[in-house]
Coordinates of C-alpha atoms and ligand atoms in Angstrom, one line a residue:
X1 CA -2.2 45.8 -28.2
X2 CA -0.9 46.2 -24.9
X3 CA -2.6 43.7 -23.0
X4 CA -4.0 43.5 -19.2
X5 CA -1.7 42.2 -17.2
X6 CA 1.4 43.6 -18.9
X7 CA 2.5 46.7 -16.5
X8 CA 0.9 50.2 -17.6
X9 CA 3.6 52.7 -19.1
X10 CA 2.2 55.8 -20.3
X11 CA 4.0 59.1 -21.0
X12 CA 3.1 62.7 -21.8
X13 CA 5.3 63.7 -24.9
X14 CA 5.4 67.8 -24.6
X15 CA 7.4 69.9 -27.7
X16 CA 8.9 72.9 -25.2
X17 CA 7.6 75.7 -27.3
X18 CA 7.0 77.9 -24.3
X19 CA 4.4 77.6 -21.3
X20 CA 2.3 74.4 -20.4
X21 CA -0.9 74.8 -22.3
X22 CA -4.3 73.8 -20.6
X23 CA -5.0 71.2 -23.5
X24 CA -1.3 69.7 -22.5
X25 CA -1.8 70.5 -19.3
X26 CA -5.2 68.0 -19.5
X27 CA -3.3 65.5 -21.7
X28 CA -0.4 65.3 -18.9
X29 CA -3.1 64.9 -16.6
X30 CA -5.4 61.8 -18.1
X31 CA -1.7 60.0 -18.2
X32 CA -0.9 60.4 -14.9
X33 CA -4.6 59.6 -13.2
X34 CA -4.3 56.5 -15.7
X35 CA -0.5 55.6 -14.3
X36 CA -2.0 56.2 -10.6
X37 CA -5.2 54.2 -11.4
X38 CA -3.2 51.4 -12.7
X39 CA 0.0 51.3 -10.9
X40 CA 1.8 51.8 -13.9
X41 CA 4.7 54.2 -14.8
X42 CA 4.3 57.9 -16.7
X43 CA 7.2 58.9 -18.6
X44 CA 8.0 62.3 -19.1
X45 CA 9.5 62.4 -23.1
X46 CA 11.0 65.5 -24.6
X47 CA 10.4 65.9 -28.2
X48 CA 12.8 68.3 -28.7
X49 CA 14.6 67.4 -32.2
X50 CA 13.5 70.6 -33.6
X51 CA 13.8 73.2 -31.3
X52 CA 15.7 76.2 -31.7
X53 CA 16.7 78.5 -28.7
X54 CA 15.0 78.9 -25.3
X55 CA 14.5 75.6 -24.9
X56 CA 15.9 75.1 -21.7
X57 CA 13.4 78.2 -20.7
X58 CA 10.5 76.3 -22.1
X59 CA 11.8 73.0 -20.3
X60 CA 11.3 74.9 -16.9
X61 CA 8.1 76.8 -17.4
X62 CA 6.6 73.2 -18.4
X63 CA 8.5 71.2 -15.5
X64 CA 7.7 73.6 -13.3
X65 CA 4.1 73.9 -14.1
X66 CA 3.7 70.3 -14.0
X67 CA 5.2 70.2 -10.3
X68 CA 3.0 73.1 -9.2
X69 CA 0.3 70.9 -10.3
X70 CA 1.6 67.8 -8.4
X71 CA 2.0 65.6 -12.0
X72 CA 4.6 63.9 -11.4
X73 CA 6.8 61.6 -13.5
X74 CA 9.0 58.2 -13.0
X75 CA 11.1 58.5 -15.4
X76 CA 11.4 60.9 -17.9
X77 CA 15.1 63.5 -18.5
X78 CA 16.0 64.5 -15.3
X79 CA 14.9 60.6 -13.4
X80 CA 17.1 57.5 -15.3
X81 CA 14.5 54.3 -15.8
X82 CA 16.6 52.5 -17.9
X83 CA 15.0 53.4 -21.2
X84 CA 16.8 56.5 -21.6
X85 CA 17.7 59.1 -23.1
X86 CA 14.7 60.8 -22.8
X87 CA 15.0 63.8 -24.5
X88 CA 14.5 63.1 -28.5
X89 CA 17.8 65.5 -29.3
X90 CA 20.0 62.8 -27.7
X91 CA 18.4 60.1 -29.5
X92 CA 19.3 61.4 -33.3
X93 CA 21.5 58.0 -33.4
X94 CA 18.7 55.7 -32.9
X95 CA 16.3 57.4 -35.7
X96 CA 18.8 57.4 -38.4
X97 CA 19.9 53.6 -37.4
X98 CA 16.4 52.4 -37.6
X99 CA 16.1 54.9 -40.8
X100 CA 18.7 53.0 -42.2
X101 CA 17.7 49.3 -41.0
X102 CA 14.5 50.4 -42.6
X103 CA 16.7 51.0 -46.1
X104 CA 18.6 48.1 -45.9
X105 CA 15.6 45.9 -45.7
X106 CA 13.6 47.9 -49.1
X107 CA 11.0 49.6 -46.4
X108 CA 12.1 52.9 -46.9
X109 CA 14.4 54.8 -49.4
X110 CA 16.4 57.8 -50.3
X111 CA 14.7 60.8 -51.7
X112 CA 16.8 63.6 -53.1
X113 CA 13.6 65.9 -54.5
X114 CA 14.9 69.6 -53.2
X115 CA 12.3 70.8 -50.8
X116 CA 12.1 73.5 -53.8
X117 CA 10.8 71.0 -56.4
X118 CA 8.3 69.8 -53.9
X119 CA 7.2 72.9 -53.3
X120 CA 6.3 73.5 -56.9
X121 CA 4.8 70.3 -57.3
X122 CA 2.2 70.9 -54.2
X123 CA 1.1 74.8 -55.9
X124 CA 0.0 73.2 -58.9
X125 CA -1.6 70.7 -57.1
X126 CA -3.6 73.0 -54.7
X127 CA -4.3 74.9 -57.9
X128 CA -6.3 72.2 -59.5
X129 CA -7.9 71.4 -56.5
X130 CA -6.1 68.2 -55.7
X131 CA -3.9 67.2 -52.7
X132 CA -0.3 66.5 -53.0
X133 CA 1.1 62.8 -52.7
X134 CA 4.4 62.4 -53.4
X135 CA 4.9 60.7 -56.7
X136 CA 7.1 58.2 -55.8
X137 CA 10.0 59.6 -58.2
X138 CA 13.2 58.3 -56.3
X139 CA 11.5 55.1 -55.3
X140 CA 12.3 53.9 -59.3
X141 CA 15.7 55.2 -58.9
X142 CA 18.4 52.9 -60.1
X143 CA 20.0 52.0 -56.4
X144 CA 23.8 51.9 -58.3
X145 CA 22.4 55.9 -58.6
X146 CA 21.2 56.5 -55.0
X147 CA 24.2 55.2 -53.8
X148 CA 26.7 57.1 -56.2
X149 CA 24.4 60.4 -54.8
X150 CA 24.7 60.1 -51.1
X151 CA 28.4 58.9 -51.3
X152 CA 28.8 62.4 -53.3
X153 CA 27.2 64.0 -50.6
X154 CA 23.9 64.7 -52.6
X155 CA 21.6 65.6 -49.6
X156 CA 18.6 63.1 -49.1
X157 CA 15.5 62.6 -47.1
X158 CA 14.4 58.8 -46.3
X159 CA 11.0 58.2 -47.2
X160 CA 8.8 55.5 -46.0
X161 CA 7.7 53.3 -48.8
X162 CA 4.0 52.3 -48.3
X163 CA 2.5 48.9 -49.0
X164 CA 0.3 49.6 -51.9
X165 CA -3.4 49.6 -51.4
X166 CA -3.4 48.1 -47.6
X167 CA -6.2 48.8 -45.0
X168 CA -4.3 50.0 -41.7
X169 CA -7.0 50.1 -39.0
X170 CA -7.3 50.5 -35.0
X171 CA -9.3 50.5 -32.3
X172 CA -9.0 53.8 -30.6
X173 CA -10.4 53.8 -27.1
X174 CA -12.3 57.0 -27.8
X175 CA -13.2 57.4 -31.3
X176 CA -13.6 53.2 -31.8
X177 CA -12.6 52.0 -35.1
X178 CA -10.4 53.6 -37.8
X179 CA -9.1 52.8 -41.3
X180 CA -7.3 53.8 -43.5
X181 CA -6.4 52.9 -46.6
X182 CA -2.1 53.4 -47.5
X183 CA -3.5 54.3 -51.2
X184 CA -4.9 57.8 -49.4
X185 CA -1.6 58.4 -47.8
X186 CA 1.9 59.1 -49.6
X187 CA 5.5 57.7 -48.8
X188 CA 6.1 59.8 -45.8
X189 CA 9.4 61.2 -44.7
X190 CA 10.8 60.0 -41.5
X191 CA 14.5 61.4 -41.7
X192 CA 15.2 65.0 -43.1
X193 CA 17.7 66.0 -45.0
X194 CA 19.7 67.6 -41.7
X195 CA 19.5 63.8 -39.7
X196 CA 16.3 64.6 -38.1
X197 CA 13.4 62.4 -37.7
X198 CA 9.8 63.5 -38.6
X199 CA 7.7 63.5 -35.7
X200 CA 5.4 60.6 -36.7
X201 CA 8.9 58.5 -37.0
X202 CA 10.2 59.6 -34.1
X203 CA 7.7 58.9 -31.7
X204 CA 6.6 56.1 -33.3
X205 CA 10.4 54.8 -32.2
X206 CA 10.3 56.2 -28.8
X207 CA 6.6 54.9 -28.2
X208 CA 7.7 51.2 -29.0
X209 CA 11.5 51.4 -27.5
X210 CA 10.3 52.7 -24.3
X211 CA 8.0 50.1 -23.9
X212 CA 5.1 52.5 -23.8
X213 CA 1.9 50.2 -23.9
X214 CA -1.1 53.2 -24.2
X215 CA -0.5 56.0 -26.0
X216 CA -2.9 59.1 -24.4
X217 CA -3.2 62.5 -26.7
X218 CA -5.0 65.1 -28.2
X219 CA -7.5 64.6 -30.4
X220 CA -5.6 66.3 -33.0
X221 CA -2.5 63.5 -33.3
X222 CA -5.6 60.8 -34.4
X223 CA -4.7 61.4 -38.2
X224 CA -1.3 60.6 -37.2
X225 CA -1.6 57.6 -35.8
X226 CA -1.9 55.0 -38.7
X227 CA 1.4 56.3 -39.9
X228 CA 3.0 55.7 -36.6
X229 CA 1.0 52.1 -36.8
X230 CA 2.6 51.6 -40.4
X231 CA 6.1 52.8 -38.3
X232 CA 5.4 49.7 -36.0
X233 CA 4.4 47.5 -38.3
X234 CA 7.8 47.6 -41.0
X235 CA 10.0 47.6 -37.7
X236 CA 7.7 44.5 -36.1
X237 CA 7.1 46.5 -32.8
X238 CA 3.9 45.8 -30.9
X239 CA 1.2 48.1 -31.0
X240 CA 0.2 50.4 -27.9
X241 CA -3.7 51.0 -27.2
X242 CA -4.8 54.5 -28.6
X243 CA -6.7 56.8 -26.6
X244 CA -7.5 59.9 -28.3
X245 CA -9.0 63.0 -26.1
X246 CA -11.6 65.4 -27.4
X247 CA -10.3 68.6 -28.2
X248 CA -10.8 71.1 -25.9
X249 CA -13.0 74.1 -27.2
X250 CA -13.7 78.3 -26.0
X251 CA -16.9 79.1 -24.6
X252 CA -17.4 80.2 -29.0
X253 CA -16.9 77.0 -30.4
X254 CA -13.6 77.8 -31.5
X255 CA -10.4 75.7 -30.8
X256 CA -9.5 77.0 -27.2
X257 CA -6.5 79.4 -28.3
X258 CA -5.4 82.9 -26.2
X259 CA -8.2 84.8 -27.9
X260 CA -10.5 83.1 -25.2
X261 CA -8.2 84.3 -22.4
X262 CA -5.5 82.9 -20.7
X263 CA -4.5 79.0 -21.5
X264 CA -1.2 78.4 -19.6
X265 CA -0.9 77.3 -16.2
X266 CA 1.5 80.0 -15.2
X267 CA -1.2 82.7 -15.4
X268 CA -4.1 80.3 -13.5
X269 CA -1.4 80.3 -11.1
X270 CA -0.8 84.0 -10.9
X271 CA -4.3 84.5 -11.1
X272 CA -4.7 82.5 -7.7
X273 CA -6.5 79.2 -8.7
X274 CA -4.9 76.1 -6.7
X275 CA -3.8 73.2 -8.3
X276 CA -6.2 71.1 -6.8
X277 CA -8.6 73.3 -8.8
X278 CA -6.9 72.8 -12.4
X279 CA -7.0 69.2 -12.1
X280 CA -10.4 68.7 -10.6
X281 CA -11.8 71.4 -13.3
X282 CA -9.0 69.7 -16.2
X283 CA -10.4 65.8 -15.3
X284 CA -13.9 67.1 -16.5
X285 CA -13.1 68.2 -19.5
X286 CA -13.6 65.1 -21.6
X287 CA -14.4 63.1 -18.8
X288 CA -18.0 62.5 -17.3
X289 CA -18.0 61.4 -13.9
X290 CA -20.2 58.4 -12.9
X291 CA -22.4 60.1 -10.9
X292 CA -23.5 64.2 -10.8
X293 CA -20.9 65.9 -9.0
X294 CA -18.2 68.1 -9.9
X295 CA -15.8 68.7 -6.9
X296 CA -13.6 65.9 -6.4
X297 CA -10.3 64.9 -4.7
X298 CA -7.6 63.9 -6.3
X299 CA -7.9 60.5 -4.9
X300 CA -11.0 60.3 -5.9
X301 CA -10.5 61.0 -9.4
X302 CA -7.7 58.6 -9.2
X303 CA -10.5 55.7 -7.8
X304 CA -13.4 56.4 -10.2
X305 CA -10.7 57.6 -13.3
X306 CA -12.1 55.1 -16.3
X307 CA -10.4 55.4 -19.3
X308 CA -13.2 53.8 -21.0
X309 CA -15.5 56.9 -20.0
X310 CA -13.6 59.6 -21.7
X311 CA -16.6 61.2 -24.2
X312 CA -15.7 61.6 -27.9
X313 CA -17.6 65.2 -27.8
X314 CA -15.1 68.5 -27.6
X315 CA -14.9 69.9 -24.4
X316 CA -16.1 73.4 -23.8
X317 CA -13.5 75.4 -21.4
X318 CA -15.6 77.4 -19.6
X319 CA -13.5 79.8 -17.0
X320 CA -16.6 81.1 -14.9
X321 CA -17.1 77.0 -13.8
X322 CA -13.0 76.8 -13.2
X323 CA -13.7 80.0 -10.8
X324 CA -17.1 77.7 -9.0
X325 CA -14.6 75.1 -9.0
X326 CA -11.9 77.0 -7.4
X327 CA -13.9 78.8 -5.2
X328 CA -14.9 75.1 -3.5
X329 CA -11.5 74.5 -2.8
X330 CA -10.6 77.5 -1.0
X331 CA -13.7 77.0 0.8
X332 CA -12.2 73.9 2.1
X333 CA -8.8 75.1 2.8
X334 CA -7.7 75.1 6.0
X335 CA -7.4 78.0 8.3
X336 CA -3.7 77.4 8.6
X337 CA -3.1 77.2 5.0
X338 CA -4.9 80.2 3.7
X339 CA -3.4 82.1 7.2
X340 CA 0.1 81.6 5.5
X341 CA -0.8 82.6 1.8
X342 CA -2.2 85.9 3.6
X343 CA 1.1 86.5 5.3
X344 CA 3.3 85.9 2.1
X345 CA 1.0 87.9 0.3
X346 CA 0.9 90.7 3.1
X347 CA 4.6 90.9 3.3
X348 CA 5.2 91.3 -0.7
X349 CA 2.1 93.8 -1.1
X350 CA 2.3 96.2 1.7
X351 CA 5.8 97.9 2.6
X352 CA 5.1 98.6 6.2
X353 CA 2.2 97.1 7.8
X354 CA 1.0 100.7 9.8
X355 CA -1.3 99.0 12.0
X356 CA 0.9 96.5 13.8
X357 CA 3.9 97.2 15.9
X358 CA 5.0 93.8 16.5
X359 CA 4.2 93.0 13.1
X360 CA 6.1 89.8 12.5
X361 CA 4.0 87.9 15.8
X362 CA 1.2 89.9 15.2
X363 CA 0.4 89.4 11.2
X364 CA 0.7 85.5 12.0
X365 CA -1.9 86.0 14.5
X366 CA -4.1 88.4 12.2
X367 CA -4.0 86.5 9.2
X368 CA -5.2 83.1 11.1
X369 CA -8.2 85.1 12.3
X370 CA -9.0 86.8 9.1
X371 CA -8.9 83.9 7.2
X372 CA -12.4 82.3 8.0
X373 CA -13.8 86.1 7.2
X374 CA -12.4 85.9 3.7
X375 CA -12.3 81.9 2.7
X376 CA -16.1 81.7 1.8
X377 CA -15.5 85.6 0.0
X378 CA -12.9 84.7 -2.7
X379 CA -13.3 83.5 -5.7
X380 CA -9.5 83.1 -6.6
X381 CA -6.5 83.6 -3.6
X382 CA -5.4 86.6 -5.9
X383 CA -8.9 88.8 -4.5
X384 CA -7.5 88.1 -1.3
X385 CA -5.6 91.8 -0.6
X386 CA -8.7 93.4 -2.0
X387 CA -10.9 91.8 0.7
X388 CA -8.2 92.8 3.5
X389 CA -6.1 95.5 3.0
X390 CA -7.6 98.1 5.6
X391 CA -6.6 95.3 8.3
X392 CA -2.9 96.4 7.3
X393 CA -3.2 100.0 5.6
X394 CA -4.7 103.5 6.8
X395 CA -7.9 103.8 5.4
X396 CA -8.3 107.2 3.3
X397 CA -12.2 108.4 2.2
X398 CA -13.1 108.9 -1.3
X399 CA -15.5 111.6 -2.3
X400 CA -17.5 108.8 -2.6
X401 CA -17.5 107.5 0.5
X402 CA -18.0 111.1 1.7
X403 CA -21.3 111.1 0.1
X404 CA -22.1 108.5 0.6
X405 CA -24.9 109.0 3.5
X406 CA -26.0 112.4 1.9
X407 CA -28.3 110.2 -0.3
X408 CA -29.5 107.3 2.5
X409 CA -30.8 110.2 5.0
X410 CA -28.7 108.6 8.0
X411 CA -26.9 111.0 10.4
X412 CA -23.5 109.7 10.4
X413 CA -22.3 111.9 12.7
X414 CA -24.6 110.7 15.2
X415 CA -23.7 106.7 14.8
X416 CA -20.1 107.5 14.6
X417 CA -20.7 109.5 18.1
X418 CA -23.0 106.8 19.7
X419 CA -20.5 104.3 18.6
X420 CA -17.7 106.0 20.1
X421 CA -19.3 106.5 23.4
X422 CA -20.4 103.0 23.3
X423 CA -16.9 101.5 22.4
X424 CA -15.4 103.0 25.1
X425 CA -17.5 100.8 28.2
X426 CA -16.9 98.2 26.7
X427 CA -15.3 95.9 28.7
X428 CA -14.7 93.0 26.7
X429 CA -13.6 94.0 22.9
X430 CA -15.2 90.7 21.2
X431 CA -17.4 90.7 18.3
X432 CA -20.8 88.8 20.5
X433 CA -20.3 91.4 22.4
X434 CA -19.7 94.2 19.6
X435 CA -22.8 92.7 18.2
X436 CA -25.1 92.9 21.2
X437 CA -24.0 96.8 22.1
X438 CA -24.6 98.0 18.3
X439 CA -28.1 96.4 18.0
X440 CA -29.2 98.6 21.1
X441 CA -27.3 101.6 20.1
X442 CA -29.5 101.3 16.8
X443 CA -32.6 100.4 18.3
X444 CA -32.1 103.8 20.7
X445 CA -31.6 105.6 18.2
X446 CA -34.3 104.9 15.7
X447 CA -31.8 104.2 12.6
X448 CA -32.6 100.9 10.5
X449 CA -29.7 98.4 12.1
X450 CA -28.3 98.3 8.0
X451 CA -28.0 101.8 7.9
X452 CA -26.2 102.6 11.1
X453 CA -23.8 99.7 10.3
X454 CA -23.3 100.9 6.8
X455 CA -22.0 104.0 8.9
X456 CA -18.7 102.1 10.6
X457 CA -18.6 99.8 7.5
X458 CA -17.4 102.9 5.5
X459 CA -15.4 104.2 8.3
X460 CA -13.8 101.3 9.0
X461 CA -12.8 100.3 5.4
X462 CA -12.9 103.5 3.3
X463 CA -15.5 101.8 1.4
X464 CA -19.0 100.1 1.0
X465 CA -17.9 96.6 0.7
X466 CA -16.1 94.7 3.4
X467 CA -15.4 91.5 5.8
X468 CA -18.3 90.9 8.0
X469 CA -18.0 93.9 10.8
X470 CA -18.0 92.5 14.2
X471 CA -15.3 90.1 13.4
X472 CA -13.5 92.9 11.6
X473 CA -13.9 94.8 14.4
X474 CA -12.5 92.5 16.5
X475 CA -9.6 91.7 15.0
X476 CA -8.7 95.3 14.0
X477 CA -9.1 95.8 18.2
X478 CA -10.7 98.8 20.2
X479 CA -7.9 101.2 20.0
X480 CA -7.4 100.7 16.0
X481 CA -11.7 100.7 15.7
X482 CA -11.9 104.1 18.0
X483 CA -9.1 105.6 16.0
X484 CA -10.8 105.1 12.8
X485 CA -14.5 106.2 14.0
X486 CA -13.5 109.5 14.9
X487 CA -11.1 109.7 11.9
X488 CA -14.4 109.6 9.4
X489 CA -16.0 111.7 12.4
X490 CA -13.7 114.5 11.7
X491 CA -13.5 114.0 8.4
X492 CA -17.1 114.5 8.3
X493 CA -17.2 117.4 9.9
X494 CA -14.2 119.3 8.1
X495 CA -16.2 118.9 5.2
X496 CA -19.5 120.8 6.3
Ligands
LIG1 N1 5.3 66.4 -29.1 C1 3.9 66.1 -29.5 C2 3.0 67.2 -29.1 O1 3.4 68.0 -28.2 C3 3.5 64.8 -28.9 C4 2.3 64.2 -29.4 C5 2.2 62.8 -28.9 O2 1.8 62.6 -27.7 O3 2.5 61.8 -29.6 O4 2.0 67.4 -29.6

């Protein structure tokens, strides 16, 4: 086991099949707040022996995704640590060599059953209700004959030959003690008949060649892992320390799969949730925190991370908690930061900004004062443009909004008027002072303060729901404010 004051190498194993998954996306993590906690190193491994095309596509999403997140890696394909290569389809070499070492010395053998014959073997099987175990055919094979096959160029496999009736057992950091018994596994294959290792073989190579001293997963690798302990033990590597992680689970029950929604990264990202979000929600899935609290820094999940604390219970992945989550770390984003998403985002959504002439200089200075209005508002950056669009974009009224004081017995006419009037002696266009003038105007006129505000809210923003007004109001400025008054003022009136 790797012991304490050996130096921590971890490392996060993906298969590029496409996107980063949340489950990999929480098993990536756990590594890396373990590496950070410990000083040690995370290695980023590509098991990549069987893939077919769009690898290199995968590769990216899933690099790209972890770097958006901020997981990064010290050694792995793309950064040399001297235990290279790490990408398992430059490695095919190594696993047949050890294959073969593993041959030589009576630990494995030759198996030239056709994948057909299997097959047949494993339906009857399943048809009486039993599991398949291989039988062990070309283990009694004459070696004079397994040799005369392969140097016809019979095709083979290379099995692992099991020590009969031997108790393989661990201690897993998660799920404690495990064993099992070699008589309820088979002779496993660790090389296919095309060169390839078997996963089990494969990592169980990489784990112990790159010196990787706790190996952090998914729950779902646990049955795995005495064969990859038998792997160790016939090629006299050390064993690492298993941690297994509870599987994650949808808001059902279920296993979390894309039935529950969306489980890459990419789309939390395009849905606006920061990364500081994903890894602060991520670190609580499996993990219980020492005290009650769920928002956390990264550094502080790096200080109070205990691998030891990771809960066996599955992990529910509730999406309403990662928007709670989320929504606490916009809160705390700083003006500056949020000012700049709001300027990208204003410059991709809206062609022409109508409302600013200089609208370079001026959206900078917009979007830093609009950002307070919204931070507190938005659940995820992508409700941003929702929340702020009529600071950019002419406002147009909906029947709706053209109703919309037929029903609340409130002469809109007369606010909009009394408002206008009002705007224009004011000398000093800020929102205290907005405030002050508006509250008298109402007062004067005998209209509940809501009511008459609910007025300039609709004219102002085409609808019911908006940024709070007097700041709105200031920012949009008097000429912009007037404008749109009288706009709904006329509008008003065509209509009657
Ligand atoms: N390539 C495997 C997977 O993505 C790695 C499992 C492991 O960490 O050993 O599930």
């Amino acid at each position: 086991m790797g012991s304490s004051n050996q130096q921590v190498r971890v490392r996060f194993a993906p298969s590029p099949t496409g996107y980063l998954h949340i489950g990999s996306a929480r098993t990536a993590f756990f590594n890396w707040l373990f590496a950070r906690k410990t000083g040690g190193n995370l290695i980023l491994r590509i098991e990549d022996t069987d893939m077919a095309r769009h690898m290199e596509e995968s590769l990216n999403s899933l690099t790209s995704s972890l770097k958006w997140l901020g997981i990064s890696w010290d050694e792995g394909y793309d950064a040399e640590g001297g235990f290279g290569p790490y990408r398992q389809s430059q490695r095919k070499d190594i696993y047949q060599q050890y294959a073969h070492t593993l041959i030589a010395q009576g630990k494995a053998y030759p198996c030239f059953c056709s994948p057909e014959s299997l097959k047949v073997q494993r339906q009857d099987l399943e048809k009486q209700g039993k599991t398949f175990k291989y039988d062990r055919k070309c283990l009694s094979l004459d070696p004079g004959q397994a040799a005369a096959n392969i140097s016809q160029g019979m095709p083979y496999a290379v099995r692992l030959r099991l020590p009969d009736s031997q108790t393989i057992s661990f201690k897993d950091t998660v799920y404690g003690d495990i064993s099992v018994n070699t008589d309820n596994l088979d002779d496993f294959v660790i090389l296919r008949s095309n060169g390839l290792p078997t996963y089990n073989f494969s990592a169980a190579v990489d784990d112990a060649l790159m010196k990787i001293t706790h190996v952090i997963r998914g729950e779902d690798h646990l049955s795995n892992t005495p064969k990859q302990i038998l792997v160790y033990m016939m090629l006299g590597f050390d064993l690492p320390q298993f941690t297994h992680l509870p599987m994650i689970l949808g808001s059902d029950g279920h296993k979390l799969s894309k039935r529950h929604g969306s489980v890459s990264i990419e789309a939390y990202q395009e849905q606006g949730i920061l990364p500081e979000a994903i890894l602060n929600y991520l670190a609580l899935l499996g993990w219980t925190p020492p005290r009650e609290q769920d928002i956390f820094s990264i550094q502080r999940l790096i200080d109070l991370f205990e691998i030891e604390d990771i809960n066996k219970k599955p992990a529910r992945f509730d999406f309403e908690k990662l928007l709670w989550v989320n929504s606490n770390w916009i809160r705390s984003m700083e003006t500056g930061q949020l000012a700049e998403f709001i300027v990208k985002e204003v410059k991709q959504k809206i062609d022409k900004p109508a409302a600013l002439n200089n609208w370079e200089k001026d959206l900078n200075l917009k979007s830093e004062a609009i950002a307070p209005l919204i931070r507190e508002r938005i659940k995820t950056l992508s409700e941003t443009m929702d929340w702020i669009r009529p600071f950019f974009e002419k406002v147009s009224y909906s029947q709706e909004a053209m109703a919309f004081f037929d029903l609340k017995k409130v002469d809109a006419a007369q606010v909009l008027k009394a408002t206008l009037a009002m705007l224009d002696s004011l000398t000093d266009f800020n929102s205290g002072q907005i405030e002050t003038s508006l509250r008298q105007k109402a007062q004067e006129l005998e209209v509940g303060f809501r009511n008459f505000m609910a007025v300039i809210r609709v004219a102002l923003w085409g609808t019911n729901i908006s940024p709070p007004l007097f700041k709105t109001m200031e920012i949009l400025g008097k000429d912009l404010t007037t404008y749109r008054l009288s706009q709904y003022l006329e509008t008003l009136a065509s209509r009657s």
